[in-house]
Amino acid sequence: MSALEILDVVAVGAVVVAALVAVLVPGRAAATTAFLVFGILLAVLWGRVDAPDVAIAEAALGGGIAGALLVDALERRTPPAPRPARPRIALLAAAIIGSGAATAALFAVVLDISPQPAPVAVEAYARIEATGVSNPVTAVLLAYRSLDTLLEIAVLVTAAYAAGAVAGRRSTPVGRMDPIRRALALILVPAVLVLAIWILVAGSAQPGGAFQAGALFGAALVVGHLCGLPFTTPRGRAAFAVAGGGVAAFILLGVIGLATTGDWLGLDPAWAGAAILAIEAVLAVSIGVALSMVFLSAGAVDGAPQTEEVPA
């Protein structure tokens, strides 16, 4: 076994340990920290199995936006009054046995999969040039299964709308921050935005695309909001319109494809590349605004800290 294989085994074990700690540890701070470590390690493992697109999305979403939501909840809410501890040995044993059986079954399924690519995958890859892009992941998301991508964007936008409706109040920009935090944001936010643009444009030919760029754009908005930078707090009808603009633009692309090729969401190879880049740019902005709306709707720095009501 080579040193790299040993490192892979250690990384897999660390992911399992981090997941168990995040679920089983009673302390909120420890569980949140374990979840952040879990997201980072999982992104590393995705990179090791040659799935950089998923690794970027996991790092930005699992370790970024989701982690920020947990940290914000940990900071804003005090835990309820402690209750008498109950023995959970039987429940823990059942969970360990069940997860072990599920893991063994999953390994058996994975080992039974043929290493040879499926015939449909070979055919799809052979026709990738007709999609207008050379990155197989982008071709799948926006050419071969574009309807699924449309529905995924619709689910995200619906979640942002629902979060805003449940929050019941508008997010307000943060007031004056200390100079050090503001200076750090002035450096970090433009750098993240440049990286998001590069990932968006590069997605046509290499790992990247709208989802990864949108996650980075959302992270930049969240950092800018928390550090008091102007124009980084999506709010009001304009934010809802921008978040929903991705779905509207996707539907418009489907109508154009139907009128020009006879197929819903069909793309003519003559202009498919430009159309995919344009729709990905709109989707990236829509995804970023929607993700930041979900975070801000959770109450991040919108008012005085709240405490959870303890049941009588």
mmCIF file of C-alpha atoms in Angstrom:
data_model
loop_
_atom_site.group_PDB
_atom_site.id
_atom_site.type_symbol
_atom_site.label_atom_id
_atom_site.label_comp_id
_atom_site.label_asym_id
_atom_site.label_seq_id
_atom_site.Cartn_x
_atom_site.Cartn_y
_atom_site.Cartn_z
ATOM 1 C CA MET A 1 0.000 0.000 0.000
ATOM 2 C CA SER A 2 1.469 3.325 -1.075
ATOM 3 C CA ALA A 3 1.687 6.419 1.111
ATOM 4 C CA LEU A 4 -1.102 8.090 -0.891
ATOM 5 C CA GLU A 5 -3.411 5.101 -0.376
ATOM 6 C CA ILE A 6 -2.675 5.195 3.351
ATOM 7 C CA LEU A 7 -3.563 8.882 3.353
ATOM 8 C CA ASP A 8 -6.845 8.075 1.588
ATOM 9 C CA VAL A 9 -7.722 5.485 4.239
ATOM 10 C CA VAL A 10 -6.925 7.977 7.000
ATOM 11 C CA ALA A 11 -9.070 10.641 5.306
ATOM 12 C CA VAL A 12 -12.028 8.247 4.981
ATOM 13 C CA GLY A 13 -11.674 7.294 8.644
ATOM 14 C CA ALA A 14 -11.505 10.957 9.628
ATOM 15 C CA VAL A 15 -14.722 11.653 7.699
ATOM 16 C CA VAL A 16 -16.502 8.833 9.545
ATOM 17 C CA VAL A 17 -15.228 10.043 12.916
ATOM 18 C CA ALA A 18 -16.211 13.654 12.173
ATOM 19 C CA ALA A 19 -19.702 12.546 11.127
ATOM 20 C CA LEU A 20 -20.158 10.491 14.304
ATOM 21 C CA VAL A 21 -18.955 13.352 16.488
ATOM 22 C CA ALA A 22 -21.258 15.827 14.730
ATOM 23 C CA VAL A 23 -24.271 13.569 15.352
ATOM 24 C CA LEU A 24 -23.530 12.062 18.770
ATOM 25 C CA VAL A 25 -21.662 14.699 20.763
ATOM 26 C CA PRO A 26 -24.017 16.581 23.125
ATOM 27 C CA GLY A 27 -22.260 19.966 22.971
ATOM 28 C CA ARG A 28 -23.488 22.331 20.254
ATOM 29 C CA ALA A 29 -20.124 24.005 19.716
ATOM 30 C CA ALA A 30 -18.325 20.667 19.356
ATOM 31 C CA ALA A 31 -21.007 19.320 17.008
ATOM 32 C CA THR A 32 -20.850 22.433 14.815
ATOM 33 C CA THR A 33 -17.059 22.281 14.671
ATOM 34 C CA ALA A 34 -17.197 18.596 13.734
ATOM 35 C CA PHE A 35 -19.695 19.373 10.974
ATOM 36 C CA LEU A 36 -17.372 22.022 9.507
ATOM 37 C CA VAL A 37 -14.444 19.602 9.611
ATOM 38 C CA PHE A 38 -16.662 16.941 8.011
ATOM 39 C CA GLY A 39 -17.510 19.277 5.095
ATOM 40 C CA ILE A 40 -13.863 20.130 4.452
ATOM 41 C CA LEU A 41 -12.723 16.503 4.588
ATOM 42 C CA LEU A 42 -15.557 15.423 2.323
ATOM 43 C CA ALA A 43 -14.521 18.041 -0.232
ATOM 44 C CA VAL A 44 -10.976 16.655 -0.113
ATOM 45 C CA LEU A 45 -12.265 13.119 -0.730
ATOM 46 C CA TRP A 46 -14.360 14.259 -3.698
ATOM 47 C CA GLY A 47 -11.222 15.786 -5.136
ATOM 48 C CA ARG A 48 -9.332 12.536 -4.610
ATOM 49 C CA VAL A 49 -11.904 10.566 -6.651
ATOM 50 C CA ASP A 50 -11.524 12.997 -9.564
ATOM 51 C CA ALA A 51 -14.798 14.864 -8.948
ATOM 52 C CA PRO A 52 -13.562 18.463 -8.631
ATOM 53 C CA ASP A 53 -16.960 19.944 -9.510
ATOM 54 C CA VAL A 54 -18.565 18.203 -6.556
ATOM 55 C CA ALA A 55 -15.566 19.044 -4.346
ATOM 56 C CA ILE A 56 -15.914 22.771 -5.070
ATOM 57 C CA ALA A 57 -19.663 22.686 -4.410
ATOM 58 C CA GLU A 58 -19.175 20.729 -1.173
ATOM 59 C CA ALA A 59 -16.520 23.143 0.079
ATOM 60 C CA ALA A 60 -18.672 26.180 -0.699
ATOM 61 C CA LEU A 61 -22.014 24.764 0.484
ATOM 62 C CA GLY A 62 -21.271 22.089 3.066
ATOM 63 C CA GLY A 63 -18.361 23.888 4.694
ATOM 64 C CA GLY A 64 -19.440 27.413 3.761
ATOM 65 C CA ILE A 65 -23.100 28.437 3.678
ATOM 66 C CA ALA A 66 -24.393 25.529 5.788
ATOM 67 C CA GLY A 67 -21.538 25.997 8.243
ATOM 68 C CA ALA A 68 -22.273 29.711 8.494
ATOM 69 C CA LEU A 69 -25.922 28.951 9.274
ATOM 70 C CA LEU A 70 -24.915 26.611 12.102
ATOM 71 C CA VAL A 71 -22.359 29.027 13.528
ATOM 72 C CA ASP A 72 -24.910 31.846 13.395
ATOM 73 C CA ALA A 73 -27.506 29.709 15.176
ATOM 74 C CA LEU A 74 -24.903 28.713 17.767
ATOM 75 C CA GLU A 75 -24.022 32.368 18.404
ATOM 76 C CA ARG A 76 -27.557 33.752 18.516
ATOM 77 C CA ARG A 77 -29.432 31.152 20.536
ATOM 78 C CA THR A 78 -28.793 29.941 24.055
ATOM 79 C CA PRO A 79 -29.358 26.259 24.712
ATOM 80 C CA PRO A 80 -32.411 25.156 26.700
ATOM 81 C CA ALA A 81 -32.151 24.136 30.314
ATOM 82 C CA PRO A 82 -30.303 20.845 30.698
ATOM 83 C CA ARG A 83 -32.443 17.790 31.194
ATOM 84 C CA PRO A 84 -31.561 14.672 33.149
ATOM 85 C CA ALA A 85 -29.423 12.393 31.060
ATOM 86 C CA ARG A 86 -31.027 9.167 29.950
ATOM 87 C CA PRO A 87 -29.154 6.016 29.088
ATOM 88 C CA ARG A 88 -28.995 5.705 25.318
ATOM 89 C CA ILE A 89 -26.888 2.571 25.054
ATOM 90 C CA ALA A 90 -29.567 0.579 23.249
ATOM 91 C CA LEU A 91 -30.257 3.407 20.807
ATOM 92 C CA LEU A 92 -26.548 3.927 20.178
ATOM 93 C CA ALA A 93 -26.004 0.201 19.625
ATOM 94 C CA ALA A 94 -28.918 0.055 17.178
ATOM 95 C CA ALA A 95 -27.555 3.063 15.298
ATOM 96 C CA ILE A 96 -24.072 1.545 15.069
ATOM 97 C CA ILE A 97 -25.396 -1.833 13.882
ATOM 98 C CA GLY A 98 -27.741 -0.214 11.355
ATOM 99 C CA SER A 99 -25.099 2.122 9.955
ATOM 100 C CA GLY A 100 -22.601 -0.726 9.784
ATOM 101 C CA ALA A 101 -25.044 -2.891 7.847
ATOM 102 C CA ALA A 102 -25.875 -0.028 5.493
ATOM 103 C CA THR A 103 -22.179 0.659 4.925
ATOM 104 C CA ALA A 104 -21.477 -3.004 4.195
ATOM 105 C CA ALA A 105 -24.385 -3.146 1.734
ATOM 106 C CA LEU A 106 -23.158 0.031 0.044
ATOM 107 C CA PHE A 107 -19.647 -1.392 -0.306
ATOM 108 C CA ALA A 108 -21.085 -4.562 -1.801
ATOM 109 C CA VAL A 109 -23.047 -2.567 -4.357
ATOM 110 C CA VAL A 110 -20.052 -0.413 -5.262
ATOM 111 C CA LEU A 111 -17.753 -3.402 -5.680
ATOM 112 C CA ASP A 112 -20.332 -5.060 -7.919
ATOM 113 C CA ILE A 113 -20.438 -2.097 -10.319
ATOM 114 C CA SER A 114 -18.573 -2.727 -13.540
ATOM 115 C CA PRO A 115 -15.551 -0.450 -14.077
ATOM 116 C CA GLN A 116 -16.504 -0.163 -17.722
ATOM 117 C CA PRO A 117 -18.570 2.930 -18.584
ATOM 118 C CA ALA A 118 -22.213 2.389 -19.487
ATOM 119 C CA PRO A 119 -23.035 2.429 -23.231
ATOM 120 C CA VAL A 120 -25.135 5.578 -22.842
ATOM 121 C CA ALA A 121 -22.186 7.336 -21.182
ATOM 122 C CA VAL A 122 -19.899 6.462 -24.096
ATOM 123 C CA GLU A 123 -22.461 7.736 -26.583
ATOM 124 C CA ALA A 124 -23.042 10.938 -24.613
ATOM 125 C CA TYR A 125 -19.316 11.628 -24.380
ATOM 126 C CA ALA A 126 -18.874 10.990 -28.104
ATOM 127 C CA ARG A 127 -21.447 13.687 -28.888
ATOM 128 C CA ILE A 128 -20.238 16.222 -26.360
ATOM 129 C CA GLU A 129 -18.962 18.638 -29.023
ATOM 130 C CA ALA A 130 -22.540 19.152 -30.232
ATOM 131 C CA THR A 131 -23.457 20.632 -26.837
ATOM 132 C CA GLY A 132 -21.159 23.633 -27.314
ATOM 133 C CA VAL A 133 -18.988 22.879 -24.254
ATOM 134 C CA SER A 134 -16.171 20.448 -23.563
ATOM 135 C CA ASN A 135 -16.714 19.902 -19.830
ATOM 136 C CA PRO A 136 -18.781 16.698 -19.464
ATOM 137 C CA VAL A 137 -20.406 17.858 -16.222
ATOM 138 C CA THR A 138 -21.616 21.120 -17.755
ATOM 139 C CA ALA A 139 -22.832 19.245 -20.821
ATOM 140 C CA VAL A 140 -24.863 16.877 -18.642
ATOM 141 C CA LEU A 141 -26.368 19.638 -16.494
ATOM 142 C CA LEU A 142 -27.334 22.022 -19.295
ATOM 143 C CA ALA A 143 -27.711 19.830 -22.379
ATOM 144 C CA TYR A 144 -28.473 16.202 -21.591
ATOM 145 C CA ARG A 145 -30.567 16.693 -18.436
ATOM 146 C CA SER A 146 -31.345 20.390 -18.457
ATOM 147 C CA LEU A 147 -34.899 19.799 -17.190
ATOM 148 C CA ASP A 148 -33.500 18.323 -13.973
ATOM 149 C CA THR A 149 -31.269 21.370 -13.573
ATOM 150 C CA LEU A 150 -34.261 23.666 -14.054
ATOM 151 C CA LEU A 151 -36.158 21.832 -11.315
ATOM 152 C CA GLU A 152 -33.147 22.010 -8.975
ATOM 153 C CA ILE A 153 -32.942 25.771 -9.439
ATOM 154 C CA ALA A 154 -36.690 26.040 -8.855
ATOM 155 C CA VAL A 155 -36.372 24.103 -5.576
ATOM 156 C CA LEU A 156 -33.575 26.400 -4.362
ATOM 157 C CA VAL A 157 -35.505 29.559 -5.253
ATOM 158 C CA THR A 158 -38.639 28.176 -3.595
ATOM 159 C CA ALA A 159 -36.619 27.502 -0.436
ATOM 160 C CA ALA A 160 -35.322 31.088 -0.468
ATOM 161 C CA TYR A 161 -38.846 32.454 -0.914
ATOM 162 C CA ALA A 162 -40.158 30.218 1.883
ATOM 163 C CA ALA A 163 -37.346 31.251 4.229
ATOM 164 C CA GLY A 164 -38.086 34.916 3.565
ATOM 165 C CA ALA A 165 -41.785 34.358 4.183
ATOM 166 C CA VAL A 166 -41.168 32.516 7.459
ATOM 167 C CA ALA A 167 -38.721 35.185 8.642
ATOM 168 C CA GLY A 168 -41.422 37.810 8.234
ATOM 169 C CA ARG A 169 -39.029 40.756 8.276
ATOM 170 C CA ARG A 170 -36.562 42.408 5.987
ATOM 171 C CA SER A 171 -32.853 42.026 6.461
ATOM 172 C CA THR A 172 -31.111 45.287 7.250
ATOM 173 C CA PRO A 173 -27.459 46.086 6.512
ATOM 174 C CA VAL A 174 -25.063 45.829 9.410
ATOM 175 C CA GLY A 175 -23.942 49.124 10.914
ATOM 176 C CA ARG A 176 -20.377 50.312 11.278
ATOM 177 C CA MET A 177 -17.873 47.560 11.882
ATOM 178 C CA ASP A 178 -14.399 47.704 13.336
ATOM 179 C CA PRO A 179 -11.796 48.824 10.772
ATOM 180 C CA ILE A 180 -9.911 45.509 10.771
ATOM 181 C CA ARG A 181 -12.943 43.414 9.876
ATOM 182 C CA ARG A 182 -14.063 45.901 7.254
ATOM 183 C CA ALA A 183 -10.581 46.053 5.688
ATOM 184 C CA LEU A 184 -10.453 42.253 5.597
ATOM 185 C CA ALA A 185 -13.833 42.169 3.849
ATOM 186 C CA LEU A 186 -12.682 44.757 1.306
ATOM 187 C CA ILE A 187 -9.879 42.374 0.360
ATOM 188 C CA LEU A 188 -11.731 39.076 0.650
ATOM 189 C CA VAL A 189 -15.020 39.895 -1.105
ATOM 190 C CA PRO A 190 -13.476 41.123 -4.404
ATOM 191 C CA ALA A 191 -11.122 38.136 -4.418
ATOM 192 C CA VAL A 192 -14.021 35.700 -3.973
ATOM 193 C CA LEU A 193 -16.017 37.464 -6.695
ATOM 194 C CA VAL A 194 -13.093 37.231 -9.132
ATOM 195 C CA LEU A 195 -12.713 33.539 -8.285
ATOM 196 C CA ALA A 196 -16.457 33.026 -8.844
ATOM 197 C CA ILE A 197 -16.265 34.675 -12.277
ATOM 198 C CA TRP A 198 -13.279 32.553 -13.234
ATOM 199 C CA ILE A 199 -15.018 29.333 -12.128
ATOM 200 C CA LEU A 200 -18.123 30.372 -14.062
ATOM 201 C CA VAL A 201 -16.256 31.014 -17.318
ATOM 202 C CA ALA A 202 -13.969 28.004 -16.894
ATOM 203 C CA GLY A 203 -16.945 25.699 -16.387
ATOM 204 C CA SER A 204 -17.412 25.308 -20.124
ATOM 205 C CA ALA A 205 -14.099 23.520 -20.533
ATOM 206 C CA GLN A 206 -12.982 22.408 -17.066
ATOM 207 C CA PRO A 207 -14.339 21.943 -13.522
ATOM 208 C CA GLY A 208 -16.624 24.794 -12.511
ATOM 209 C CA GLY A 209 -19.933 26.237 -13.584
ATOM 210 C CA ALA A 210 -23.017 28.015 -12.313
ATOM 211 C CA PHE A 211 -23.572 26.108 -9.078
ATOM 212 C CA GLN A 212 -19.995 26.473 -7.849
ATOM 213 C CA ALA A 213 -19.778 30.117 -8.933
ATOM 214 C CA GLY A 214 -23.176 30.834 -7.372
ATOM 215 C CA ALA A 215 -22.084 29.317 -4.062
ATOM 216 C CA LEU A 216 -19.000 31.537 -4.021
ATOM 217 C CA PHE A 217 -21.088 34.574 -4.968
ATOM 218 C CA GLY A 218 -23.470 33.816 -2.108
ATOM 219 C CA ALA A 219 -20.533 33.454 0.286
ATOM 220 C CA ALA A 220 -19.206 36.851 -0.826
ATOM 221 C CA LEU A 221 -22.610 38.434 -0.149
ATOM 222 C CA VAL A 222 -22.763 36.874 3.314
ATOM 223 C CA VAL A 223 -19.235 38.022 4.223
ATOM 224 C CA GLY A 224 -19.947 41.505 2.878
ATOM 225 C CA HIS A 225 -23.191 41.719 4.848
ATOM 226 C CA LEU A 226 -21.613 40.575 8.111
ATOM 227 C CA CYS A 227 -18.792 43.085 7.701
ATOM 228 C CA GLY A 228 -21.045 46.005 6.840
ATOM 229 C CA LEU A 229 -20.104 46.467 3.192
ATOM 230 C CA PRO A 230 -22.699 48.394 1.162
ATOM 231 C CA PHE A 231 -24.810 46.706 -1.542
ATOM 232 C CA THR A 232 -24.157 43.201 -0.162
ATOM 233 C CA THR A 233 -27.475 42.676 1.636
ATOM 234 C CA PRO A 234 -30.123 41.200 -0.699
ATOM 235 C CA ARG A 235 -33.520 42.412 0.483
ATOM 236 C CA GLY A 236 -36.917 43.453 -0.691
ATOM 237 C CA ARG A 237 -38.609 42.729 -3.986
ATOM 238 C CA ALA A 238 -35.400 43.267 -5.921
ATOM 239 C CA ALA A 239 -33.752 40.303 -4.162
ATOM 240 C CA PHE A 240 -36.767 38.078 -4.829
ATOM 241 C CA ALA A 241 -36.758 39.137 -8.482
ATOM 242 C CA VAL A 242 -33.051 38.402 -8.920
ATOM 243 C CA ALA A 243 -33.368 35.021 -7.180
ATOM 244 C CA GLY A 244 -36.275 34.068 -9.404
ATOM 245 C CA GLY A 245 -34.547 35.417 -12.498
ATOM 246 C CA GLY A 246 -32.611 32.174 -12.929
ATOM 247 C CA VAL A 247 -35.795 30.130 -13.243
ATOM 248 C CA ALA A 248 -37.355 32.700 -15.595
ATOM 249 C CA ALA A 249 -34.243 32.780 -17.797
ATOM 250 C CA PHE A 250 -34.139 28.977 -17.913
ATOM 251 C CA ILE A 251 -37.787 28.819 -18.985
ATOM 252 C CA LEU A 252 -37.099 31.463 -21.637
ATOM 253 C CA LEU A 253 -34.202 29.343 -22.923
ATOM 254 C CA GLY A 254 -36.554 26.378 -23.135
ATOM 255 C CA VAL A 255 -39.042 28.384 -25.179
ATOM 256 C CA ILE A 256 -36.276 29.596 -27.509
ATOM 257 C CA GLY A 257 -35.050 26.023 -27.938
ATOM 258 C CA LEU A 258 -38.577 24.847 -28.709
ATOM 259 C CA ALA A 259 -38.988 27.562 -31.352
ATOM 260 C CA THR A 260 -35.614 26.980 -33.036
ATOM 261 C CA THR A 261 -34.994 23.237 -32.700
ATOM 262 C CA GLY A 262 -38.451 21.841 -32.036
ATOM 263 C CA ASP A 263 -37.355 20.442 -28.652
ATOM 264 C CA TRP A 264 -37.995 21.927 -25.215
ATOM 265 C CA LEU A 265 -34.637 23.228 -23.922
ATOM 266 C CA GLY A 266 -33.048 22.113 -27.185
ATOM 267 C CA LEU A 267 -29.840 23.938 -28.121
ATOM 268 C CA ASP A 268 -28.604 24.478 -31.664
ATOM 269 C CA PRO A 269 -24.864 23.623 -31.844
ATOM 270 C CA ALA A 270 -24.308 26.918 -33.671
ATOM 271 C CA TRP A 271 -25.121 28.966 -30.571
ATOM 272 C CA ALA A 272 -25.220 26.366 -27.797
ATOM 273 C CA GLY A 273 -21.893 27.423 -26.261
ATOM 274 C CA ALA A 274 -22.857 31.097 -25.976
ATOM 275 C CA ALA A 275 -26.321 30.195 -24.684
ATOM 276 C CA ILE A 276 -24.895 27.921 -21.965
ATOM 277 C CA LEU A 277 -22.424 30.571 -20.798
ATOM 278 C CA ALA A 278 -25.183 33.214 -20.712
ATOM 279 C CA ILE A 279 -27.645 31.046 -18.802
ATOM 280 C CA GLU A 280 -24.908 29.961 -16.378
ATOM 281 C CA ALA A 281 -24.092 33.614 -15.642
ATOM 282 C CA VAL A 282 -27.740 34.320 -14.822
ATOM 283 C CA LEU A 283 -28.009 31.133 -12.770
ATOM 284 C CA ALA A 284 -24.855 31.946 -10.783
ATOM 285 C CA VAL A 285 -26.258 35.307 -9.703
ATOM 286 C CA SER A 286 -29.645 33.746 -8.944
ATOM 287 C CA ILE A 287 -28.108 30.937 -6.890
ATOM 288 C CA GLY A 288 -25.844 33.322 -4.976
ATOM 289 C CA VAL A 289 -28.685 35.669 -4.066
ATOM 290 C CA ALA A 290 -30.974 32.754 -3.112
ATOM 291 C CA LEU A 291 -28.338 31.209 -0.827
ATOM 292 C CA SER A 292 -27.607 34.530 0.862
ATOM 293 C CA MET A 293 -31.357 35.108 1.311
ATOM 294 C CA VAL A 294 -31.642 31.778 3.118
ATOM 295 C CA PHE A 295 -28.797 32.764 5.432
ATOM 296 C CA LEU A 296 -30.133 36.256 6.126
ATOM 297 C CA SER A 297 -33.646 34.929 6.699
ATOM 298 C CA ALA A 298 -32.272 32.852 9.555
ATOM 299 C CA GLY A 299 -31.713 36.116 11.395
ATOM 300 C CA ALA A 300 -27.985 36.727 10.955
ATOM 301 C CA VAL A 301 -27.176 40.068 12.618
ATOM 302 C CA ASP A 302 -30.641 41.393 11.917
ATOM 303 C CA GLY A 303 -31.504 42.247 15.431
ATOM 304 C CA ALA A 304 -30.882 41.440 19.046
ATOM 305 C CA PRO A 305 -29.920 37.874 19.877
ATOM 306 C CA GLN A 306 -32.848 35.644 20.620
ATOM 307 C CA THR A 307 -33.179 32.827 23.069
ATOM 308 C CA GLU A 308 -35.099 29.641 22.690
ATOM 309 C CA GLU A 309 -38.157 29.213 24.870
ATOM 310 C CA VAL A 310 -37.745 26.463 27.378
ATOM 311 C CA PRO A 311 -40.859 24.287 27.671
ATOM 312 C CA ALA A 312 -42.419 24.332 31.112
#
